[in-house]
Amino acid sequence: RRVHGGKYWISGMSLRRVTVLGSGNWGSVIAKIVAESVLEKPHIFHKEVKMWVHEELLTQPPFDGRKLTDVINEQHENVKYLPNIALPHNIVADPSIVNATKHANVLVIVLPHQFLRRSLADIKGKIPSDTPTISLIKGVDFDDKGLVLFSDVINQLLGVECSVLMGANIASQIADMEPAEATVGAKNPEHGMLFRELFSRPYFHINSVKDVPGVELCGALKNIVAIAAGLSDGLGLKDNTKAALIRVGLLEMKQFVRMFYPPVHDQTFLESCGVADLVTTCYAGRNRKVAEAFVTTKKPFDVLEREMLAGQKLQGTLTAKEVQIILSRHSATELFPLFTRVYQIAYEKMPAVRIIEALVPVRSKL
C-alpha cells in the first residue's frame, strides 16, 4: 500500500472508471459530486463519468421535443430533474445502459427501486464480478422467503458485492453545496475506502461502517415515518405530536431491523443514515410534503405524486405497502402501530387523524 493525501490506497491498480446509473434528482446530484471528485483525484479515477439516462423527450420550453440526454450533454444541466444547477463537463449522459457500463469498473446505482430489476436485466452477465458497486436505493423488497435487501438483489443480478450509501441528504441542498454528511455501508473495507474517496467533498462528508443491512434499512424505513410526520403537519398538529411520532417511528425502525437482521449494530442508528436522515426527511423531504398535501387537498397519493414530484417517485407509501406484506406474513403488524397506520391510511381509506393511534408503547417481543 501507499499513501495519497494522508489516505491509504492500493498500489499498482488501474484508474477507476465510474458510471452512475440513474439521472433523477438525487442521481444527478450524486453524478455532480462524483464528477467533481474524480477530477481532483486523477491518481485513482478516470476523469470521465458516464451517467445512464432513461431517455425521454422533454416537454418544457425551450427544450420541447428534444431528448433529455442531448440537453444534458450540450447544456450541462439536467433541466427536468435538477434545473438551474450546472453539472461538470466531464459528465457524459448516455441513453444506453450497455454503452454506459461498457468500460466501467465502479458502479453507482441511483434508481427508483421499482425499476431496478428491469433496468439491470440488460447488463446481467456483463459486469466483472470484482466491480465495486454501491446502491443509493431507498426501499425494501420481498420474496417467498421474506425480506430482501436491494443490495442483495444487485448482488444476485450482477454478481458483484454491493455496498450502500444513505444519509440526511436533501438533494437540492447538496446540489447547492450546503454542508451535509452520509454513511457508507461496506462489508469490504477497501470498497469502503474507495467510496469515501469517491464521494467525499468539502461540503459532503462520508463515514464508512460495515453494517450494510442496518444502513440500507434505515434509509428505506424512514420514508414511512416521514409520511406519518406529513400527515401530522396536514392535520395541523403541533411539534410535540410530530416529535412523538418521529420517536415511535425510530423505535419501529429499530425493531423491524432487529427482527430480520439481529446482528445490526446499535451505533448505526446514530449515524447519518439513522436518526439524522429520519429527522431531515420528516421536516424537509418529499414524502412529508406529499403526505401533508394528502390531508389538506383530499387527493390520493398517486395523483399528488404526479402533480408535485415532477417525475420523481414517492417511496414512503410503496415501502409501507411492502413492509406491511412482510409484517403480515409474520403476524407482527400489531407490534408496529405507526407502520401499520400509515399503510391503512394510504391504501385502506383509514382517516388520516388516526395516525395518532400510533402513539402507544411498542411492546417488542425481541
CSV table of C-alpha atoms in Angstrom, one decimal:
chain,number,residue,atom,x,y,z
A,1,ARG,CA,0.0,0.0,0.0
A,2,ARG,CA,1.0,3.6,-0.4
A,3,VAL,CA,-0.3,6.9,0.9
A,4,HIS,CA,-2.2,9.5,-1.2
A,5,GLY,CA,-3.1,12.7,0.7
A,6,GLY,CA,-3.0,11.0,4.1
A,7,LYS,CA,-5.2,8.1,3.0
A,8,TYR,CA,-4.1,4.6,2.2
A,9,TRP,CA,-4.6,3.4,-1.4
A,10,ILE,CA,-3.8,0.2,-3.3
A,11,SER,CA,-0.7,0.5,-5.4
A,12,GLY,CA,-0.5,-0.7,-8.9
A,13,MET,CA,-4.2,-0.6,-9.7
A,14,SER,CA,-5.6,0.8,-12.9
A,15,LEU,CA,-7.7,4.0,-12.9
A,16,ARG,CA,-11.3,3.6,-11.9
A,17,ARG,CA,-13.9,4.4,-14.4
A,18,VAL,CA,-17.2,5.4,-12.7
A,19,THR,CA,-20.7,5.0,-14.2
A,20,VAL,CA,-23.8,6.4,-12.4
A,21,LEU,CA,-27.0,4.5,-13.2
A,22,GLY,CA,-29.8,7.0,-12.7
A,23,SER,CA,-30.4,10.6,-13.6
A,24,GLY,CA,-33.3,11.8,-11.5
A,25,ASN,CA,-32.9,14.5,-8.9
A,26,TRP,CA,-30.7,12.6,-6.5
A,27,GLY,CA,-28.9,10.7,-9.2
A,28,SER,CA,-27.9,14.0,-10.9
A,29,VAL,CA,-26.6,15.4,-7.6
A,30,ILE,CA,-24.6,12.3,-7.0
A,31,ALA,CA,-23.2,12.4,-10.5
A,32,LYS,CA,-22.2,16.0,-9.9
A,33,ILE,CA,-20.4,15.0,-6.6
A,34,VAL,CA,-18.6,12.1,-8.4
A,35,ALA,CA,-17.6,14.2,-11.4
A,36,GLU,CA,-16.1,16.9,-9.1
A,37,SER,CA,-14.3,14.3,-7.1
A,38,VAL,CA,-12.7,12.3,-9.9
A,39,LEU,CA,-11.2,15.5,-11.4
A,40,GLU,CA,-9.4,16.1,-8.1
A,41,LYS,CA,-8.1,12.5,-7.8
A,42,PRO,CA,-6.5,11.6,-11.1
A,43,HIS,CA,-4.3,9.1,-9.4
A,44,ILE,CA,-7.4,7.0,-8.6
A,45,PHE,CA,-10.1,7.8,-11.1
A,46,HIS,CA,-10.6,8.4,-14.8
A,47,LYS,CA,-11.8,11.9,-15.5
A,48,GLU,CA,-14.9,10.9,-17.4
A,49,VAL,CA,-18.1,10.0,-15.6
A,50,LYS,CA,-20.8,8.2,-17.5
A,51,MET,CA,-24.4,8.7,-16.4
A,52,TRP,CA,-27.1,6.4,-17.7
A,53,VAL,CA,-30.2,8.3,-18.5
A,54,HIS,CA,-33.6,6.7,-19.1
A,55,GLU,CA,-34.3,8.6,-22.4
A,56,GLU,CA,-37.3,10.8,-22.6
A,57,LEU,CA,-38.5,13.7,-24.8
A,58,LEU,CA,-38.7,17.0,-22.9
A,59,THR,CA,-42.0,19.0,-23.0
A,60,GLN,CA,-40.9,22.2,-21.3
A,61,PRO,CA,-39.8,25.2,-23.4
A,62,PRO,CA,-37.3,26.0,-24.8
A,63,PHE,CA,-36.4,22.3,-25.0
A,64,ASP,CA,-39.8,21.0,-26.2
A,65,GLY,CA,-39.3,17.8,-28.2
A,66,ARG,CA,-35.6,17.4,-27.5
A,67,LYS,CA,-34.0,14.3,-25.9
A,68,LEU,CA,-33.0,14.7,-22.3
A,69,THR,CA,-29.6,13.1,-22.9
A,70,ASP,CA,-28.8,15.6,-25.7
A,71,VAL,CA,-29.7,18.6,-23.5
A,72,ILE,CA,-27.6,17.3,-20.6
A,73,ASN,CA,-24.6,16.8,-22.8
A,74,GLU,CA,-25.0,20.2,-24.5
A,75,GLN,CA,-26.2,22.4,-21.7
A,76,HIS,CA,-24.5,20.6,-18.8
A,77,GLU,CA,-27.7,20.7,-16.9
A,78,ASN,CA,-30.5,18.2,-16.1
A,79,VAL,CA,-33.2,20.7,-17.0
A,80,LYS,CA,-36.0,18.3,-15.9
A,81,TYR,CA,-34.8,16.8,-12.7
A,82,LEU,CA,-32.2,19.2,-11.4
A,83,PRO,CA,-32.9,22.5,-13.1
A,84,ASN,CA,-30.6,25.6,-12.6
A,85,ILE,CA,-27.7,23.5,-11.3
A,86,ALA,CA,-24.6,23.4,-13.5
A,87,LEU,CA,-23.2,19.9,-14.0
A,88,PRO,CA,-19.5,19.3,-14.5
A,89,HIS,CA,-18.5,19.0,-18.2
A,90,ASN,CA,-16.9,15.6,-17.5
A,91,ILE,CA,-20.4,14.0,-17.1
A,92,VAL,CA,-21.4,12.2,-20.2
A,93,ALA,CA,-25.1,11.2,-20.4
A,94,ASP,CA,-25.8,8.0,-22.3
A,95,PRO,CA,-29.3,6.6,-23.1
A,96,SER,CA,-27.9,3.0,-23.4
A,97,ILE,CA,-27.2,1.2,-20.1
A,98,VAL,CA,-25.0,-1.2,-22.0
A,99,ASN,CA,-22.8,1.5,-23.5
A,100,ALA,CA,-22.7,3.5,-20.2
A,101,THR,CA,-21.3,0.5,-18.3
A,102,LYS,CA,-19.1,-1.0,-21.1
A,103,HIS,CA,-15.8,0.2,-19.6
A,104,ALA,CA,-16.9,0.9,-16.0
A,105,ASN,CA,-15.1,-0.7,-13.0
A,106,VAL,CA,-17.1,1.3,-10.4
A,107,LEU,CA,-20.9,1.4,-10.5
A,108,VAL,CA,-23.1,3.8,-8.5
A,109,ILE,CA,-26.8,2.8,-8.7
A,110,VAL,CA,-29.4,5.5,-8.0
A,111,LEU,CA,-32.7,4.2,-9.5
A,112,PRO,CA,-36.2,4.0,-8.2
A,113,HIS,CA,-36.4,0.6,-6.6
A,114,GLN,CA,-39.5,-0.5,-8.6
A,115,PHE,CA,-37.4,-0.2,-11.8
A,116,LEU,CA,-34.2,-1.9,-10.6
A,117,ARG,CA,-34.7,-5.4,-12.0
A,118,ARG,CA,-35.9,-4.2,-15.3
A,119,SER,CA,-33.1,-1.8,-15.7
A,120,LEU,CA,-30.3,-4.2,-14.7
A,121,ALA,CA,-31.6,-7.0,-16.9
A,122,ASP,CA,-29.8,-5.6,-19.9
A,123,ILE,CA,-26.3,-5.7,-18.3
A,124,LYS,CA,-26.7,-9.0,-16.4
A,125,GLY,CA,-23.6,-11.1,-17.0
A,126,LYS,CA,-21.7,-8.1,-18.5
A,127,ILE,CA,-20.2,-6.6,-15.3
A,128,PRO,CA,-17.0,-8.1,-13.9
A,129,SER,CA,-17.6,-9.7,-10.5
A,130,ASP,CA,-14.8,-7.6,-8.9
A,131,THR,CA,-16.5,-4.3,-9.8
A,132,PRO,CA,-17.1,-2.2,-6.6
A,133,THR,CA,-20.8,-1.3,-6.7
A,134,ILE,CA,-22.8,0.9,-4.4
A,135,SER,CA,-26.6,1.4,-4.1
A,136,LEU,CA,-28.3,4.6,-3.1
A,137,ILE,CA,-31.7,3.0,-3.5
A,138,LYS,CA,-34.2,3.5,-0.6
A,139,GLY,CA,-36.7,0.7,-0.2
A,140,VAL,CA,-37.2,-2.9,0.6
A,141,ASP,CA,-38.4,-5.9,-1.4
A,142,PHE,CA,-39.7,-9.4,-0.5
A,143,ASP,CA,-39.9,-12.8,-2.0
A,144,ASP,CA,-41.4,-16.1,-0.9
A,145,LYS,CA,-38.9,-16.4,1.9
A,146,GLY,CA,-39.4,-12.9,3.3
A,147,LEU,CA,-37.5,-9.6,3.3
A,148,VAL,CA,-34.9,-8.9,0.5
A,149,LEU,CA,-32.5,-6.0,0.5
A,150,PHE,CA,-31.9,-4.2,-2.8
A,151,SER,CA,-28.1,-4.6,-2.3
A,152,ASP,CA,-28.7,-8.3,-2.3
A,153,VAL,CA,-30.9,-8.0,-5.4
A,154,ILE,CA,-28.0,-6.2,-7.1
A,155,ASN,CA,-25.6,-8.9,-5.9
A,156,GLN,CA,-27.7,-11.6,-7.4
A,157,LEU,CA,-28.4,-9.8,-10.7
A,158,LEU,CA,-24.9,-8.6,-11.4
A,159,GLY,CA,-22.8,-11.0,-9.4
A,160,VAL,CA,-21.0,-8.2,-7.6
A,161,GLU,CA,-20.6,-7.2,-3.9
A,162,CYS,CA,-22.8,-4.2,-3.3
A,163,SER,CA,-22.3,-1.5,-0.7
A,164,VAL,CA,-24.8,1.2,0.2
A,165,LEU,CA,-24.9,4.9,0.9
A,166,MET,CA,-27.6,6.6,2.9
A,167,GLY,CA,-27.8,9.8,4.9
A,168,ALA,CA,-29.5,13.0,5.8
A,169,ASN,CA,-29.5,14.2,2.2
A,170,ILE,CA,-32.0,16.6,0.7
A,171,ALA,CA,-30.8,16.6,-2.9
A,172,SER,CA,-31.5,20.3,-3.7
A,173,GLN,CA,-29.4,21.4,-0.6
A,174,ILE,CA,-26.5,19.2,-1.5
A,175,ALA,CA,-26.7,20.5,-5.1
A,176,ASP,CA,-26.3,24.0,-3.6
A,177,MET,CA,-23.2,22.7,-1.7
A,178,GLU,CA,-24.8,23.1,1.7
A,179,PRO,CA,-22.7,21.0,4.2
A,180,ALA,CA,-24.0,17.5,4.7
A,181,GLU,CA,-22.9,14.0,5.6
A,182,ALA,CA,-23.8,10.4,4.6
A,183,THR,CA,-23.0,6.9,5.7
A,184,VAL,CA,-21.4,4.2,3.5
A,185,GLY,CA,-22.2,0.6,4.5
A,186,ALA,CA,-19.5,-1.6,3.0
A,187,LYS,CA,-18.6,-5.2,4.0
A,188,ASN,CA,-15.3,-4.9,2.2
A,189,PRO,CA,-13.1,-2.3,3.9
A,190,GLU,CA,-11.2,-1.5,0.7
A,191,HIS,CA,-14.6,-0.8,-1.0
A,192,GLY,CA,-15.5,1.5,1.9
A,193,MET,CA,-12.2,3.3,1.4
A,194,LEU,CA,-12.8,3.6,-2.3
A,195,PHE,CA,-16.3,5.1,-1.8
A,196,ARG,CA,-15.1,7.5,0.8
A,197,GLU,CA,-12.6,8.8,-1.8
A,198,LEU,CA,-15.3,8.9,-4.5
A,199,PHE,CA,-18.0,10.8,-2.6
A,200,SER,CA,-16.1,13.0,-0.1
A,201,ARG,CA,-16.3,16.7,-0.9
A,202,PRO,CA,-15.6,19.7,1.3
A,203,TYR,CA,-19.4,20.0,1.7
A,204,PHE,CA,-20.2,16.3,1.7
A,205,HIS,CA,-18.7,14.2,4.5
A,206,ILE,CA,-18.6,10.4,4.4
A,207,ASN,CA,-18.3,7.9,7.2
A,208,SER,CA,-17.9,4.2,6.4
A,209,VAL,CA,-19.2,1.3,8.5
A,210,LYS,CA,-19.5,-2.4,7.8
A,211,ASP,CA,-23.2,-2.7,8.7
A,212,VAL,CA,-24.7,-2.9,5.2
A,213,PRO,CA,-28.2,-4.1,6.3
A,214,GLY,CA,-28.5,-1.5,9.1
A,215,VAL,CA,-27.5,1.4,6.8
A,216,GLU,CA,-29.8,0.2,4.0
A,217,LEU,CA,-32.9,-0.4,6.1
A,218,CYS,CA,-32.6,2.9,7.9
A,219,GLY,CA,-32.6,4.6,4.5
A,220,ALA,CA,-35.8,2.7,3.5
A,221,LEU,CA,-37.9,2.7,6.6
A,222,LYS,CA,-37.5,6.4,7.4
A,223,ASN,CA,-39.7,7.3,4.4
A,224,ILE,CA,-42.7,5.6,6.2
A,225,VAL,CA,-42.1,7.7,9.2
A,226,ALA,CA,-41.9,10.8,7.0
A,227,ILE,CA,-45.4,10.0,5.7
A,228,ALA,CA,-46.6,10.0,9.3
A,229,ALA,CA,-44.9,13.3,10.0
A,230,GLY,CA,-46.5,14.8,6.9
A,231,LEU,CA,-50.0,13.6,8.0
A,232,SER,CA,-49.4,15.3,11.3
A,233,ASP,CA,-48.5,18.5,9.6
A,234,GLY,CA,-51.5,18.3,7.4
A,235,LEU,CA,-53.8,17.8,10.4
A,236,GLY,CA,-52.4,20.9,12.0
A,237,LEU,CA,-50.9,19.0,14.9
A,238,LYS,CA,-48.1,20.7,16.8
A,239,ASP,CA,-44.4,20.0,17.3
A,240,ASN,CA,-44.9,17.8,20.4
A,241,THR,CA,-47.1,15.4,18.4
A,242,LYS,CA,-44.8,15.3,15.5
A,243,ALA,CA,-41.8,14.7,17.7
A,244,ALA,CA,-43.6,11.8,19.4
A,245,LEU,CA,-44.4,10.2,16.0
A,246,ILE,CA,-40.8,10.5,15.0
A,247,ARG,CA,-39.7,8.9,18.2
A,248,VAL,CA,-42.2,6.0,17.8
A,249,GLY,CA,-41.1,5.7,14.2
A,250,LEU,CA,-37.4,5.4,15.2
A,251,LEU,CA,-38.4,2.6,17.7
A,252,GLU,CA,-40.3,0.8,15.0
A,253,MET,CA,-37.4,1.2,12.5
A,254,LYS,CA,-35.0,-0.3,15.1
A,255,GLN,CA,-37.4,-3.1,16.0
A,256,PHE,CA,-38.1,-4.0,12.3
A,257,VAL,CA,-34.3,-4.2,11.6
A,258,ARG,CA,-33.7,-6.3,14.7
A,259,MET,CA,-36.5,-8.7,13.8
A,260,PHE,CA,-34.9,-9.6,10.4
A,261,TYR,CA,-31.2,-8.7,10.9
A,262,PRO,CA,-30.3,-9.3,14.5
A,263,PRO,CA,-26.6,-8.6,14.1
A,264,VAL,CA,-27.2,-5.0,13.1
A,265,HIS,CA,-25.2,-2.6,15.3
A,266,ASP,CA,-27.0,-0.1,17.6
A,267,GLN,CA,-24.4,2.5,16.6
A,268,THR,CA,-25.8,2.5,13.0
A,269,PHE,CA,-29.0,4.2,14.2
A,270,LEU,CA,-26.9,7.2,15.4
A,271,GLU,CA,-25.1,7.6,12.1
A,272,SER,CA,-26.3,10.0,9.4
A,273,CYS,CA,-28.2,7.1,7.8
A,274,GLY,CA,-30.2,6.7,11.0
A,275,VAL,CA,-31.5,9.5,13.2
A,276,ALA,CA,-30.1,12.3,11.1
A,277,ASP,CA,-31.8,11.1,7.9
A,278,LEU,CA,-35.0,10.4,9.8
A,279,VAL,CA,-35.2,14.0,11.2
A,280,THR,CA,-34.3,15.6,7.9
A,281,THR,CA,-36.9,13.6,6.0
A,282,CYS,CA,-39.6,14.3,8.5
A,283,TYR,CA,-39.1,18.0,8.2
A,284,ALA,CA,-37.9,18.7,4.7
A,285,GLY,CA,-38.4,15.6,2.5
A,286,ARG,CA,-40.8,15.0,-0.4
A,287,ASN,CA,-42.6,12.2,1.5
A,288,ARG,CA,-43.5,14.6,4.2
A,289,LYS,CA,-44.6,17.3,1.8
A,290,VAL,CA,-46.9,15.0,-0.2
A,291,ALA,CA,-48.4,13.5,2.9
A,292,GLU,CA,-49.3,16.9,4.2
A,293,ALA,CA,-51.0,17.7,0.9
A,294,PHE,CA,-52.8,14.3,1.1
A,295,VAL,CA,-54.6,15.7,4.2
A,296,THR,CA,-55.1,19.3,3.0
A,297,THR,CA,-56.2,18.6,-0.6
A,298,LYS,CA,-58.0,15.2,-0.1
A,299,LYS,CA,-56.3,14.0,-3.3
A,300,PRO,CA,-55.0,10.4,-3.5
A,301,PHE,CA,-51.2,9.8,-3.1
A,302,ASP,CA,-50.8,8.7,-6.7
A,303,VAL,CA,-52.4,11.9,-8.0
A,304,LEU,CA,-50.2,14.0,-5.8
A,305,GLU,CA,-47.1,12.2,-6.9
A,306,ARG,CA,-47.8,13.1,-10.5
A,307,GLU,CA,-48.7,16.7,-9.6
A,308,MET,CA,-46.0,17.5,-7.1
A,309,LEU,CA,-42.9,15.5,-7.8
A,310,ALA,CA,-42.1,16.3,-11.5
A,311,GLY,CA,-41.5,12.6,-12.4
A,312,GLN,CA,-39.9,11.6,-9.1
A,313,LYS,CA,-41.3,8.7,-7.2
A,314,LEU,CA,-43.0,8.7,-3.7
A,315,GLN,CA,-41.2,6.0,-1.9
A,316,GLY,CA,-42.8,6.2,1.5
A,317,THR,CA,-46.2,4.7,0.6
A,318,LEU,CA,-44.8,2.0,-1.5
A,319,THR,CA,-42.3,1.0,1.2
A,320,ALA,CA,-45.2,1.0,3.7
A,321,LYS,CA,-47.1,-1.5,1.5
A,322,GLU,CA,-44.1,-3.7,1.1
A,323,VAL,CA,-43.3,-3.7,4.8
A,324,GLN,CA,-47.0,-4.4,5.6
A,325,ILE,CA,-46.8,-7.6,3.5
A,326,ILE,CA,-43.7,-8.7,5.3
A,327,LEU,CA,-45.2,-8.0,8.8
A,328,SER,CA,-48.5,-9.7,7.9
A,329,ARG,CA,-46.6,-12.9,6.9
A,330,HIS,CA,-45.0,-12.8,10.4
A,331,SER,CA,-48.3,-11.9,12.2
A,332,ALA,CA,-46.4,-8.9,13.6
A,333,THR,CA,-48.5,-5.9,12.4
A,334,GLU,CA,-49.7,-5.1,16.0
A,335,LEU,CA,-46.1,-4.6,17.0
A,336,PHE,CA,-45.7,-1.8,14.5
A,337,PRO,CA,-48.7,0.6,15.0
A,338,LEU,CA,-47.1,3.5,13.1
A,339,PHE,CA,-46.0,1.5,10.1
A,340,THR,CA,-49.5,-0.2,10.0
A,341,ARG,CA,-51.5,3.1,10.4
A,342,VAL,CA,-49.5,4.7,7.5
A,343,TYR,CA,-50.3,1.7,5.3
A,344,GLN,CA,-54.0,1.7,6.3
A,345,ILE,CA,-54.3,5.5,5.7
A,346,ALA,CA,-52.6,5.3,2.3
A,347,TYR,CA,-54.3,2.1,1.0
A,348,GLU,CA,-57.4,1.3,3.0
A,349,LYS,CA,-59.0,4.8,3.3
A,350,MET,CA,-58.5,5.0,7.1
A,351,PRO,CA,-59.0,8.6,8.2
A,352,ALA,CA,-55.6,10.4,8.5
A,353,VAL,CA,-56.4,11.6,12.0
A,354,ARG,CA,-56.0,8.0,13.2
A,355,ILE,CA,-52.2,8.3,12.8
A,356,ILE,CA,-52.2,9.5,16.4
A,357,GLU,CA,-53.2,5.9,17.4
A,358,ALA,CA,-49.6,5.1,16.7
A,359,LEU,CA,-48.6,6.9,19.9
A,360,VAL,CA,-48.8,3.8,22.1
A,361,PRO,CA,-45.9,1.9,23.7
A,362,VAL,CA,-44.3,-0.6,21.3
A,363,ARG,CA,-44.1,-3.9,23.2
A,364,SER,CA,-41.4,-5.7,21.4
A,365,LYS,CA,-41.1,-9.5,21.5
A,366,LEU,CA,-37.4,-9.2,20.7
